[in-house]
PDB file of C-alpha atoms in Angstrom:
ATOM      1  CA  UNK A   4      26.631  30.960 -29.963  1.00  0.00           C
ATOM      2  CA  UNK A   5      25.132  30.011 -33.071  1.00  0.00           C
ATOM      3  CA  UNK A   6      26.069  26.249 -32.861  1.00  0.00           C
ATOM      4  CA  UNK A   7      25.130  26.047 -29.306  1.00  0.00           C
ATOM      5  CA  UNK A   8      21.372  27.366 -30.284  1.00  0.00           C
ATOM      6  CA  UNK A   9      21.075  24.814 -33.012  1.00  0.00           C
ATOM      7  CA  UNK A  10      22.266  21.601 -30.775  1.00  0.00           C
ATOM      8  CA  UNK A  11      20.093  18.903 -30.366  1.00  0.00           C
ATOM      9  CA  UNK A  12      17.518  18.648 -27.104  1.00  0.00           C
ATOM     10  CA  UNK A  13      19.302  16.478 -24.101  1.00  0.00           C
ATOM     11  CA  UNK A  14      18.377  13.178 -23.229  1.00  0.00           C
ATOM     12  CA  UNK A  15      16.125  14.285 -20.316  1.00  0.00           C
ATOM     13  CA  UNK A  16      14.019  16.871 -23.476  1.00  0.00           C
ATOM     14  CA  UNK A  17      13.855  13.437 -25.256  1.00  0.00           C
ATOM     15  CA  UNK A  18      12.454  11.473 -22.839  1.00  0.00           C
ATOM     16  CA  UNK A  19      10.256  14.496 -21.692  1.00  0.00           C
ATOM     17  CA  UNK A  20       8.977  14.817 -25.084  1.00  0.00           C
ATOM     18  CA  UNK A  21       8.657  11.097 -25.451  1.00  0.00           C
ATOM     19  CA  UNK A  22       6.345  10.800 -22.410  1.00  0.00           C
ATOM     20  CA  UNK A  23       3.841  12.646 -24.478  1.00  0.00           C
ATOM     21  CA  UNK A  24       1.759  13.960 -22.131  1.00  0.00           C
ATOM     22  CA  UNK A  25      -2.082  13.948 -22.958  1.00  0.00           C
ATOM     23  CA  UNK A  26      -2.560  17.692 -22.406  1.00  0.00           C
ATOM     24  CA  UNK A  27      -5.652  17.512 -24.570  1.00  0.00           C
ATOM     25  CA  UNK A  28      -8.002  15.789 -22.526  1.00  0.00           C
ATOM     26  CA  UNK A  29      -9.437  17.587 -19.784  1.00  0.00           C
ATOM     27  CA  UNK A  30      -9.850  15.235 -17.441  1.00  0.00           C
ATOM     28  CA  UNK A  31      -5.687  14.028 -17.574  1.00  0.00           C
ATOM     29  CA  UNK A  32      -4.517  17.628 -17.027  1.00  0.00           C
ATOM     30  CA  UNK A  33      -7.445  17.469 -14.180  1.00  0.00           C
ATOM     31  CA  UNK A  34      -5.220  14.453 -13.464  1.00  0.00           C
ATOM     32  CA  UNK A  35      -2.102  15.734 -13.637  1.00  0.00           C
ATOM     33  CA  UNK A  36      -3.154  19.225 -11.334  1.00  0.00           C
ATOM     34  CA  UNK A  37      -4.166  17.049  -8.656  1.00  0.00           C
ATOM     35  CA  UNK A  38      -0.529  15.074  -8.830  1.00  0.00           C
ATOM     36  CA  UNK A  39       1.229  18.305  -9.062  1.00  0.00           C
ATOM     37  CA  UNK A  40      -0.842  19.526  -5.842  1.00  0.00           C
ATOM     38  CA  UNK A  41      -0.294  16.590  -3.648  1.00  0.00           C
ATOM     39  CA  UNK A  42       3.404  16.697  -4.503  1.00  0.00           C
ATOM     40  CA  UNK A  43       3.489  20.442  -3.683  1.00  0.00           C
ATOM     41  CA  UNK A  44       2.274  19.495  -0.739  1.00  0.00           C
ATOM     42  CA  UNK A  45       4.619  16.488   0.208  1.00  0.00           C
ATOM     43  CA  UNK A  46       7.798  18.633  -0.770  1.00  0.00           C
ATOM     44  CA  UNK A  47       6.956  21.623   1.374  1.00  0.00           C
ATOM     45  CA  UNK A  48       5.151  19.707   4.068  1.00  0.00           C
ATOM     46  CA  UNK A  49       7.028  20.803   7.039  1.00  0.00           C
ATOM     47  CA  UNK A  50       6.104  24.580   6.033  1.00  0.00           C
ATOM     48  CA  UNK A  51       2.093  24.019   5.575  1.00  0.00           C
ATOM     49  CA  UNK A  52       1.527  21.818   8.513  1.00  0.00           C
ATOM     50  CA  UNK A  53       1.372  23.457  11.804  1.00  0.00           C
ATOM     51  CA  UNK A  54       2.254  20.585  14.024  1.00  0.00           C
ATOM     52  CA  UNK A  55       4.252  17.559  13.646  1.00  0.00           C
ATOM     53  CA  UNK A  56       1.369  14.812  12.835  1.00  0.00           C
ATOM     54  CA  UNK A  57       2.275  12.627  16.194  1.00  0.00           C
ATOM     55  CA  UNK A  58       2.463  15.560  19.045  1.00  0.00           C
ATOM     56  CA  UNK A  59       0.322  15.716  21.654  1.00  0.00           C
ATOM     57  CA  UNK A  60      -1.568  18.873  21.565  1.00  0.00           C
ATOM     58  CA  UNK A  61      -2.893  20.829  24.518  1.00  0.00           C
ATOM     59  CA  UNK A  62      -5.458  23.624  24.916  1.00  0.00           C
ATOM     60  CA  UNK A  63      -3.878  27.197  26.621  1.00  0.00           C
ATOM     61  CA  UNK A  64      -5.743  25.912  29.646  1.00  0.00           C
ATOM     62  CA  UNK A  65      -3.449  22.487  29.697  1.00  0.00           C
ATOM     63  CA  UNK A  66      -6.146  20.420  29.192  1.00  0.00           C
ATOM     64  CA  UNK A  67      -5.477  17.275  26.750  1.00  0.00           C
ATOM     65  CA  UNK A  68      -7.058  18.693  23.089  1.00  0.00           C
ATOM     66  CA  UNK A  69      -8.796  15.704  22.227  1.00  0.00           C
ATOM     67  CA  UNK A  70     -11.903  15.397  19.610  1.00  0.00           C
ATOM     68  CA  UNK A  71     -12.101  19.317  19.209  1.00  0.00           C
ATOM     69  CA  UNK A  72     -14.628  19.919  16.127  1.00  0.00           C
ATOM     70  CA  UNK A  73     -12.575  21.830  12.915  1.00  0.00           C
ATOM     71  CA  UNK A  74     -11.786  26.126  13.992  1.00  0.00           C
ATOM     72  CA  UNK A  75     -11.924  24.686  17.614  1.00  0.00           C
ATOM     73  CA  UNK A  76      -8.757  26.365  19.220  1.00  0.00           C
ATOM     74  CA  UNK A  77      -7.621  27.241  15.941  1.00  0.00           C
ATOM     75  CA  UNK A  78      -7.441  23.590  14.354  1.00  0.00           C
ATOM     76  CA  UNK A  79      -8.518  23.575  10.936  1.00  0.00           C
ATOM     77  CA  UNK A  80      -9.759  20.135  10.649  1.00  0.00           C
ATOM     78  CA  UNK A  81     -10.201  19.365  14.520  1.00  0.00           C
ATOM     79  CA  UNK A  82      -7.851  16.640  16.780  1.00  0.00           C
ATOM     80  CA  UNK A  83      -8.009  13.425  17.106  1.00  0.00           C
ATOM     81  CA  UNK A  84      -9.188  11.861  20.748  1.00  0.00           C
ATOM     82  CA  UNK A  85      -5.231  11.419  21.593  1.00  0.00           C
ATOM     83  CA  UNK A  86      -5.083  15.260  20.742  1.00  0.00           C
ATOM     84  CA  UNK A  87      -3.288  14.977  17.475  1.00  0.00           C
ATOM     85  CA  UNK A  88      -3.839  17.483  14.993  1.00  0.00           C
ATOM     86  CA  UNK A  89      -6.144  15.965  12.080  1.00  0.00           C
ATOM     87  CA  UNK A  90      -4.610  19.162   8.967  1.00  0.00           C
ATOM     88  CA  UNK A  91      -1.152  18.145   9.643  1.00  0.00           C
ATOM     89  CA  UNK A  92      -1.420  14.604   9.500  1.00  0.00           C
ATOM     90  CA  UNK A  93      -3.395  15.317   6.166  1.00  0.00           C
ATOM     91  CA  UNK A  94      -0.618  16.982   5.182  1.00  0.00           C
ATOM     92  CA  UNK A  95       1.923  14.419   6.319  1.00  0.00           C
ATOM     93  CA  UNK A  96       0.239  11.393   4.919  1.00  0.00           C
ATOM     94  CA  UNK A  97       0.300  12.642   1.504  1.00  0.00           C
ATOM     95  CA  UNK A  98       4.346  12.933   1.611  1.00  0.00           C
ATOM     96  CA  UNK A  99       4.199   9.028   3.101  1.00  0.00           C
ATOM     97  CA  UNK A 100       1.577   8.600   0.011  1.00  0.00           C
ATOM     98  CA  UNK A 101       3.493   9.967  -2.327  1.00  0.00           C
ATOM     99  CA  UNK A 102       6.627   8.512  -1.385  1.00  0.00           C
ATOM    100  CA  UNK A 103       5.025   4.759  -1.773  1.00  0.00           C
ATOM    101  CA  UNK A 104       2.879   5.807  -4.921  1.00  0.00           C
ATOM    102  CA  UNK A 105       6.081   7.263  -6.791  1.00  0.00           C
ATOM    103  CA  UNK A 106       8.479   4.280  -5.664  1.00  0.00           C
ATOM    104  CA  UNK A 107       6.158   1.274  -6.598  1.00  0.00           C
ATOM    105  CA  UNK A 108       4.844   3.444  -9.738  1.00  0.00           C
ATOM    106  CA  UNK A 109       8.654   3.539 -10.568  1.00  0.00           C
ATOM    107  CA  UNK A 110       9.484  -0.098  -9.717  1.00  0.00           C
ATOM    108  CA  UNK A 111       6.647  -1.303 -11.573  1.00  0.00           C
ATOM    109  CA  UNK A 112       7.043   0.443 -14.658  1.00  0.00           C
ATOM    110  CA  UNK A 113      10.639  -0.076 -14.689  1.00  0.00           C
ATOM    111  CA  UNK A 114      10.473  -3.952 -14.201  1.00  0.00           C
ATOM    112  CA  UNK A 115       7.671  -4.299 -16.956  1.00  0.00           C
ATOM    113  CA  UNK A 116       9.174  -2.376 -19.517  1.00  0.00           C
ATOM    114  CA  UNK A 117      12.841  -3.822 -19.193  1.00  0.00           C
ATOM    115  CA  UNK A 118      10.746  -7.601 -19.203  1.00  0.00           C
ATOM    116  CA  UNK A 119       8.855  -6.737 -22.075  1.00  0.00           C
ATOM    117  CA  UNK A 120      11.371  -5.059 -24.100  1.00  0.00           C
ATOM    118  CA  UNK A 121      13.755  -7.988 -23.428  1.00  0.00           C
ATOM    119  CA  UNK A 122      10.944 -10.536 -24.064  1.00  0.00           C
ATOM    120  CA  UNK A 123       9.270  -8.924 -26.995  1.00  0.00           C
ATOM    121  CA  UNK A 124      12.719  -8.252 -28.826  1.00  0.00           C
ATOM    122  CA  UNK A 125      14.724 -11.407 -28.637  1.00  0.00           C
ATOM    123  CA  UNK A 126      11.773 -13.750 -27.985  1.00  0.00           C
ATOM    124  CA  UNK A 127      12.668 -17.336 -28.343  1.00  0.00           C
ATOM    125  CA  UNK A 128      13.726 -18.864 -25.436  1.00  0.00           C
ATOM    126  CA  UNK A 129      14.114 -15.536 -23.507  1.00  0.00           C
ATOM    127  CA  UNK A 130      10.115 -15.098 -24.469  1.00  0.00           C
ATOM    128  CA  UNK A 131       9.301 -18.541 -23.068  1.00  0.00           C
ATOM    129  CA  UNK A 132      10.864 -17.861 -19.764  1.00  0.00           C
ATOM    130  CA  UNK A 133      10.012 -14.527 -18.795  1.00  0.00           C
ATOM    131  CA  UNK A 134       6.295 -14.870 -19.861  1.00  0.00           C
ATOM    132  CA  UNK A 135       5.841 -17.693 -17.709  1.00  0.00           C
ATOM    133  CA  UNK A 136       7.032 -15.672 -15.149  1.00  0.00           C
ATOM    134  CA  UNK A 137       4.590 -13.400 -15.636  1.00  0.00           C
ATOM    135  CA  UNK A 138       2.190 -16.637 -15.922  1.00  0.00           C
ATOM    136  CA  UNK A 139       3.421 -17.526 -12.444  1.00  0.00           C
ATOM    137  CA  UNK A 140       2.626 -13.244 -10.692  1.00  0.00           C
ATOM    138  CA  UNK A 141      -0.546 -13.743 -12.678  1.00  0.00           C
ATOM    139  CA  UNK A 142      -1.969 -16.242 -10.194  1.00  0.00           C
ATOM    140  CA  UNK A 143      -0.990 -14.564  -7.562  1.00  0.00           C
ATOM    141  CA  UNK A 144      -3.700 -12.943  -5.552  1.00  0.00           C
ATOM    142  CA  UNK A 145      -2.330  -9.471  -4.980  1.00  0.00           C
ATOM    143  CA  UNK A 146      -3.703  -7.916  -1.820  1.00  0.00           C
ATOM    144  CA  UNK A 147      -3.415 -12.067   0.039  1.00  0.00           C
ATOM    145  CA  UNK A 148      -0.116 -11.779  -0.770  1.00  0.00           C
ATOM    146  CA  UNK A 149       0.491  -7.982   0.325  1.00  0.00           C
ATOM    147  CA  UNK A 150      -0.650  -9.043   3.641  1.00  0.00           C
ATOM    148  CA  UNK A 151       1.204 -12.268   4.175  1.00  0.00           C
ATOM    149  CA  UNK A 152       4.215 -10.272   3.369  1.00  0.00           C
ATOM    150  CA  UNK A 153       3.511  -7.801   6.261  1.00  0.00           C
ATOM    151  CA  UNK A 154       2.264 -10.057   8.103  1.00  0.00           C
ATOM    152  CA  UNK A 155       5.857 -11.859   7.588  1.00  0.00           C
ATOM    153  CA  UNK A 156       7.946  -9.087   7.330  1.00  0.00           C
ATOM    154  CA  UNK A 157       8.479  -6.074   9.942  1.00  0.00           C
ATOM    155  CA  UNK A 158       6.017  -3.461   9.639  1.00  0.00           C
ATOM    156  CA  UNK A 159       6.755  -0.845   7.031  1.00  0.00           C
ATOM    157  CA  UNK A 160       5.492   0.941   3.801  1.00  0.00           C
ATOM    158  CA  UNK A 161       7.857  -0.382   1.635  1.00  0.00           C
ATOM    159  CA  UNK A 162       6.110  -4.205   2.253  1.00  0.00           C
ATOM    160  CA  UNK A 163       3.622  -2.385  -0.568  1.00  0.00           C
ATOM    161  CA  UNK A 164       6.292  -1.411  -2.819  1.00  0.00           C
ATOM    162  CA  UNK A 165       8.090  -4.830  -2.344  1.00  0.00           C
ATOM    163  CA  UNK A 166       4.948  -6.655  -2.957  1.00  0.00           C
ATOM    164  CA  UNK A 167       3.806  -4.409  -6.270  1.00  0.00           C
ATOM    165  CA  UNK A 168       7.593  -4.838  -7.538  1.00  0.00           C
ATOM    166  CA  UNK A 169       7.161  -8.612  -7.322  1.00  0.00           C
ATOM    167  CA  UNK A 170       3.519  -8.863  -8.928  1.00  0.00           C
ATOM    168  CA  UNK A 171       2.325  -6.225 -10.705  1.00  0.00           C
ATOM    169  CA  UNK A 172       4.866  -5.600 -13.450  1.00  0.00           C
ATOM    170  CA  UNK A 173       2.986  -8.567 -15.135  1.00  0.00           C
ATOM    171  CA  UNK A 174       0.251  -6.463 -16.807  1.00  0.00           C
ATOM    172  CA  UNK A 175       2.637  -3.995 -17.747  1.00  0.00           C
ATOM    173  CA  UNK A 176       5.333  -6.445 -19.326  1.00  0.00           C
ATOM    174  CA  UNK A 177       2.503  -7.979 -21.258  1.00  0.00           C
ATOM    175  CA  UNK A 178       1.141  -5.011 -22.866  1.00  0.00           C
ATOM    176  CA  UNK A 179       4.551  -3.529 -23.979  1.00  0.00           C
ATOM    177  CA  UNK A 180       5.976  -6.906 -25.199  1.00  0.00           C
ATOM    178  CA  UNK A 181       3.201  -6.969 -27.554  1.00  0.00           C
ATOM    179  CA  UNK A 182       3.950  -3.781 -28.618  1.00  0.00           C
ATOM    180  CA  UNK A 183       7.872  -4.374 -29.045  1.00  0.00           C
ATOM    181  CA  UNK A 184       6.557  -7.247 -31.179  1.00  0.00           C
ATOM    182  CA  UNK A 185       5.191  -5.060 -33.668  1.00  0.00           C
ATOM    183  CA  UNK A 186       7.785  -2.447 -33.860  1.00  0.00           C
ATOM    184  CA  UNK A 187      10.456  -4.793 -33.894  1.00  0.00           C
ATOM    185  CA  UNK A 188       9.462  -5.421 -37.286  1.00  0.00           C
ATOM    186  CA  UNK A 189       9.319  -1.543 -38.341  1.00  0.00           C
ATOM    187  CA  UNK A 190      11.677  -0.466 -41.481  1.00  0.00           C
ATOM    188  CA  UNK A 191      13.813   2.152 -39.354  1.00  0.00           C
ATOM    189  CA  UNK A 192      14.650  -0.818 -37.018  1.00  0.00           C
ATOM    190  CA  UNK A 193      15.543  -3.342 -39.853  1.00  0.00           C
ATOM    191  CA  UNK A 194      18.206  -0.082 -41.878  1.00  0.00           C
ATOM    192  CA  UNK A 195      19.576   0.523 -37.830  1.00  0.00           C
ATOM    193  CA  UNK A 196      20.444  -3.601 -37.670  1.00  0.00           C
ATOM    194  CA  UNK A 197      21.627  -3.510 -41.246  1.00  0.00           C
ATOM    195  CA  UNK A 198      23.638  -0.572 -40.464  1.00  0.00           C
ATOM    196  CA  UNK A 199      25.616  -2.267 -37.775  1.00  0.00           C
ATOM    197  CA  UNK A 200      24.010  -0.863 -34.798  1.00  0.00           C
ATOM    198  CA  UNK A 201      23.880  -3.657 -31.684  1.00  0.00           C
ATOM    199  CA  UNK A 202      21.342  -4.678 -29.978  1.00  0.00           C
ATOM    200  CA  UNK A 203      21.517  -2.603 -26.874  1.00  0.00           C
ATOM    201  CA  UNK A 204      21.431   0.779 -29.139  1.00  0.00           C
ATOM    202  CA  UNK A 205      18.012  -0.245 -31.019  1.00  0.00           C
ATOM    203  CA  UNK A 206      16.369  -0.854 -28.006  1.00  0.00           C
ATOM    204  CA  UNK A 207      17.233   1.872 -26.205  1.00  0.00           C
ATOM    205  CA  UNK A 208      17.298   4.614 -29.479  1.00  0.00           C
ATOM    206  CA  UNK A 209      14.576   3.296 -31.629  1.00  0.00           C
ATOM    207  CA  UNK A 210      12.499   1.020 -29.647  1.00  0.00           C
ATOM    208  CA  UNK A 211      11.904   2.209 -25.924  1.00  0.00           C
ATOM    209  CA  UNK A 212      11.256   5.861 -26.469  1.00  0.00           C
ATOM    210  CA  UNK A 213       7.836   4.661 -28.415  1.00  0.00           C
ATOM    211  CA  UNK A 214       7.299   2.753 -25.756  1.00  0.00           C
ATOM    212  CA  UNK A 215       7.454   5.305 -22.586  1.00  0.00           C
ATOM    213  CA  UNK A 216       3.923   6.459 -23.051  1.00  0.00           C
ATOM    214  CA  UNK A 217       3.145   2.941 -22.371  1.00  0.00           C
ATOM    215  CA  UNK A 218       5.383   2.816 -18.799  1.00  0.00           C
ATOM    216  CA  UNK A 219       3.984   5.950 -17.689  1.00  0.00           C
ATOM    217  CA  UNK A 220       0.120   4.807 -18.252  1.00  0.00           C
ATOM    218  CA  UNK A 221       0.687   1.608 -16.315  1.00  0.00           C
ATOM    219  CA  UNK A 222       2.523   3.689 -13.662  1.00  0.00           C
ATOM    220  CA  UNK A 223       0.069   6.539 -13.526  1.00  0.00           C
ATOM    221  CA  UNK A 224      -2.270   3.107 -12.758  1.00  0.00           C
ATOM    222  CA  UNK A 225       0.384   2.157 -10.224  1.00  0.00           C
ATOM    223  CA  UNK A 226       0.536   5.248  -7.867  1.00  0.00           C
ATOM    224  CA  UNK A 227      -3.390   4.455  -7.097  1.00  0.00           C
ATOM    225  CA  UNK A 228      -3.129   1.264  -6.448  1.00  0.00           C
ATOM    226  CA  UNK A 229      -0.131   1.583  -3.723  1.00  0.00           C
ATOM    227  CA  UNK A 230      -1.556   4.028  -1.935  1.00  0.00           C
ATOM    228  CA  UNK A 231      -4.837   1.578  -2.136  1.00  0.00           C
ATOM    229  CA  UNK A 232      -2.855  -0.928  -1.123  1.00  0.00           C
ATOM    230  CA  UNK A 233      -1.298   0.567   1.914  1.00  0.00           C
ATOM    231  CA  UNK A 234      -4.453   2.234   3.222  1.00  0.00           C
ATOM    232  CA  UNK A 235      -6.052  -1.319   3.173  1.00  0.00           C
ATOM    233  CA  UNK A 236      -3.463  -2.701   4.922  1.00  0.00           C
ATOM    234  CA  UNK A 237      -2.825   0.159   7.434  1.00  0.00           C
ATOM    235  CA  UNK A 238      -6.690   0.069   7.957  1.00  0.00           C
ATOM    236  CA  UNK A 239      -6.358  -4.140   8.784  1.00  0.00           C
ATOM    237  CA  UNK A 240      -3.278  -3.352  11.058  1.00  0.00           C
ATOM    238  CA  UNK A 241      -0.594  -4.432   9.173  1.00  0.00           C
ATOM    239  CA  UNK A 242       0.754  -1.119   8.255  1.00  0.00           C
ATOM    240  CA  UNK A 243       3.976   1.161   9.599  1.00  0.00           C
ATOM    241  CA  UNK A 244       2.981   2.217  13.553  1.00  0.00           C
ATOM    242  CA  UNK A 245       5.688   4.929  13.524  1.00  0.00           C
ATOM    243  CA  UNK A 246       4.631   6.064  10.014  1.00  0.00           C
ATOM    244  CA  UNK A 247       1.341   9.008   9.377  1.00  0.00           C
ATOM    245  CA  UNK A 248      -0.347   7.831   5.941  1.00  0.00           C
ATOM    246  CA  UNK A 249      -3.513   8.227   5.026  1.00  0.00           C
ATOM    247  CA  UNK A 250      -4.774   4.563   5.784  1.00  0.00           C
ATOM    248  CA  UNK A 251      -3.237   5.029   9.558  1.00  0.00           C
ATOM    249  CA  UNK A 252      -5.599   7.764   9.942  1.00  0.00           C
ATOM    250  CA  UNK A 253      -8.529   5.654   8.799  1.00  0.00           C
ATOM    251  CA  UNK A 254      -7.472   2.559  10.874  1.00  0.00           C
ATOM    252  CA  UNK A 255      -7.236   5.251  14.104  1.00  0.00           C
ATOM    253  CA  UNK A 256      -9.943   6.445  13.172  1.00  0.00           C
ATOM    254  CA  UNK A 257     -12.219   3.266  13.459  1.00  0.00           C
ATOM    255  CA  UNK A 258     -10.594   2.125  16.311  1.00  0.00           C
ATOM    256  CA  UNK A 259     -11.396   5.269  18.357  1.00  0.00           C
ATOM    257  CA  UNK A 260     -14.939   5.110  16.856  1.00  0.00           C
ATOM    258  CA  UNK A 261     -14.849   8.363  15.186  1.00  0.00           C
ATOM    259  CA  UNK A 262     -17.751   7.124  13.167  1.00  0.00           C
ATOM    260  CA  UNK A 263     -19.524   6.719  16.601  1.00  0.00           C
ATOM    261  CA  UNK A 264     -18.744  10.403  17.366  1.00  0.00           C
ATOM    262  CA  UNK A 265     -19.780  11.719  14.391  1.00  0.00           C
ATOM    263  CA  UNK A 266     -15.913  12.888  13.681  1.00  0.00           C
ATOM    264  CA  UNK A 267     -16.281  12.813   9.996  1.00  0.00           C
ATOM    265  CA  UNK A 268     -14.208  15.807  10.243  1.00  0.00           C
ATOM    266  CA  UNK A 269     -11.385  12.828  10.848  1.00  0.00           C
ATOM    267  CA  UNK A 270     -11.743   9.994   8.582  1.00  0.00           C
ATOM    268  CA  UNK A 271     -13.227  11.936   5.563  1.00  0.00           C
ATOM    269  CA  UNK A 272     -10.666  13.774   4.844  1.00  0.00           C
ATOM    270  CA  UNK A 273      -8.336  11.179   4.240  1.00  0.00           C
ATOM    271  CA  UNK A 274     -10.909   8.984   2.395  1.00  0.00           C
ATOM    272  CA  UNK A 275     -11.013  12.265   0.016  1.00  0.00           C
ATOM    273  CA  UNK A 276      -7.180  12.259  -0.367  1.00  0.00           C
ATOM    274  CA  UNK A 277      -7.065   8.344  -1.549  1.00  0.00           C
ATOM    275  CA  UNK A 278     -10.518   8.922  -4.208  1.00  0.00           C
ATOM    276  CA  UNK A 279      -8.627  11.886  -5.633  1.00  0.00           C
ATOM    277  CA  UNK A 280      -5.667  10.257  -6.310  1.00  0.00           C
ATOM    278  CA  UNK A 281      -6.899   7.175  -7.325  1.00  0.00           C
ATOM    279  CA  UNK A 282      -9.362   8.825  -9.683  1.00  0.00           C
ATOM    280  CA  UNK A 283      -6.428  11.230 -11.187  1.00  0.00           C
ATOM    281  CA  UNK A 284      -4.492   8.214 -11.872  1.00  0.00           C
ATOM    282  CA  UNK A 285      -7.548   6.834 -13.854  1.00  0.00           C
ATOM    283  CA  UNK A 286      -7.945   9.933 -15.813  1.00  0.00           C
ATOM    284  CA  UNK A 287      -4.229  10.018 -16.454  1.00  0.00           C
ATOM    285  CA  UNK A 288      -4.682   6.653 -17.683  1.00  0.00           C
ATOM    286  CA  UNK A 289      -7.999   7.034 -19.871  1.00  0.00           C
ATOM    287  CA  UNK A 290      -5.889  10.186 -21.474  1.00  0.00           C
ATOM    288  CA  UNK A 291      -3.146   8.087 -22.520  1.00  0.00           C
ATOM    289  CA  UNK A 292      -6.003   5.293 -24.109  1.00  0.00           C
ATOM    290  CA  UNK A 293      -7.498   8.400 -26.330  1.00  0.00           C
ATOM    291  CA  UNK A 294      -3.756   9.585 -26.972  1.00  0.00           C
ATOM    292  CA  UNK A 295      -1.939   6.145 -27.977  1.00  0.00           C
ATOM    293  CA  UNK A 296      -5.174   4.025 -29.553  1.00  0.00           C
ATOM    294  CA  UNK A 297      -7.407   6.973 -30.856  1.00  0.00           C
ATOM    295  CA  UNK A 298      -9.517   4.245 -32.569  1.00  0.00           C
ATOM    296  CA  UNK A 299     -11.074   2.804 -29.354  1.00  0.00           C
ATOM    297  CA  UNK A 300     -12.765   6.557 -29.127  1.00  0.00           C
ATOM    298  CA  UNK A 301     -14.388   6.000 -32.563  1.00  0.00           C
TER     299      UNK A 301
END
């Protein structure tokens, strides 16, 4: 019992430990609450919404219940004009949010680091290439291109994740090569190569847990911009029909003229939904800046 008290943390208490969250700042664990809420919600969605998000709804008299105001006929935030209840497909937009946000957060992050810690390492040749690649998503204009690929493609929220897997590693390859660069050079890495240890192991033991903090800034940055990305497009049509996400609700919105109406029980909700996690992200992300250069607070 002894020995199994004293063994060393898993790889998944590493990693955990490596992320280093910036609990100290107030305004990333502000961050970090509202992520932990919205995912809450997108895990037990099906339990707090009381309608699926694309039924028709109809009042006890069978009439159609279309642009009832919120606590009209017991709808929290109101219907929409095809009688669709507004609360659930708050609640079922931020699952479809959540899942895009996470994936291209993922993809991005994952792409950027392995390019940078392959480019910063080994440089040479291996540099050349892969930061002209990143030369190459650099001039590509992001949101154009988002668009031409749904415009190309068959309508669906991955397009977004497809797009930011292609493109937006770039910034975060950058930043950690430069960082590799540096602690390439570091005394522990030099005794691991002298002791024998391959390439593969120092990069993954002594060189990528210091940079994690790094991956999960840029993909903190990430989950904003998706869901960004896919409420623009949703709102310009080129977004997932058969899919409720918060940018569908916008772009039904305006074409039904809610604005018109006065409905801003129906499109400010979801414009709420995108700020907050767009702003968490950004306080996630200015957490991170205080935690991993605490000079550029000085």
């Amino acid at each position: 019992m002894h020995d199994l008290a004293i063994q060393k943390p898993g790889l998944v208490g590493r990693l955990f430990r490596s992320l280093k969250l910036p609990l100290s700042d107030p305004f990333a664990v502000f961050g970090l609450a509202v992520y932990a809420t919205f995912l809450l919600t997108a895990i037990f969605a099906d339990a707090i919404a009381p309608y699926d998000p694309t039924e028709i709804l109809y009042t006890p008299e069978y009439e159609l219940a279309s642009d009832l105001r919120p606590g009209e006929q017991g709808f929290i935030l109101g219907t929409t004009s095809l009688g669709r209840d507004i609360f659930s497909q708050i609640v079922y937009g931020t699952r479809s949010a959540l899942i895009i946000g996470i994936t291209a957060a993922f993809m991005v992050a994952l792409i950027g680091s392995v390019v940078g810690l392959v480019s910063g390492y080994f440089g040479g040749w291996v540099d050349a290439v892969l930061m002209r690649l990143a030369d190459i998503a650099f001039g590509i204009p992001f949101l154009p291109f988002v668009i031409v690929l749904a415009a190309f493609l068959e309508p669906s929220i991955w397009n977004v994740v497809l797009a930011m897997a292609l493109v937006l590693w770039r910034d975060t390859g950058r930043v950690i090569r430069s960082q590799v660069l540096t602690l390439r050079s570091r005394g522990y890495v030099d005794a691991a190569r002298v002791c024998g240890s391959s390439d593969l192991k120092i990069i993954l033991r002594h060189i990528a847990p210091n940079i994690l903090p790094l991956s999960f800034l840029y993909g903190s940055i990430a989950i904003g911009w998706a869901i960004l990305t896919e409420a623009s497009i949703s709102f310009l049509g080129f977004g997932d029909p058969q899919s409720i996400s918060w940018g569908y609700m916008l772009q039904d919105a305006f074409a039904s003229q809610a604005l018109a109406k006065q409905a801003y029980y129906w499109f400010v909700p979801p414009g709420i939904c995108i700020i907050l996690v767009v702003s968490a992200g950004f306080f996630i992300t200015r957490g991170y800046e205080n935690l991993l250069f605490p000079k550029l607070g000085r």
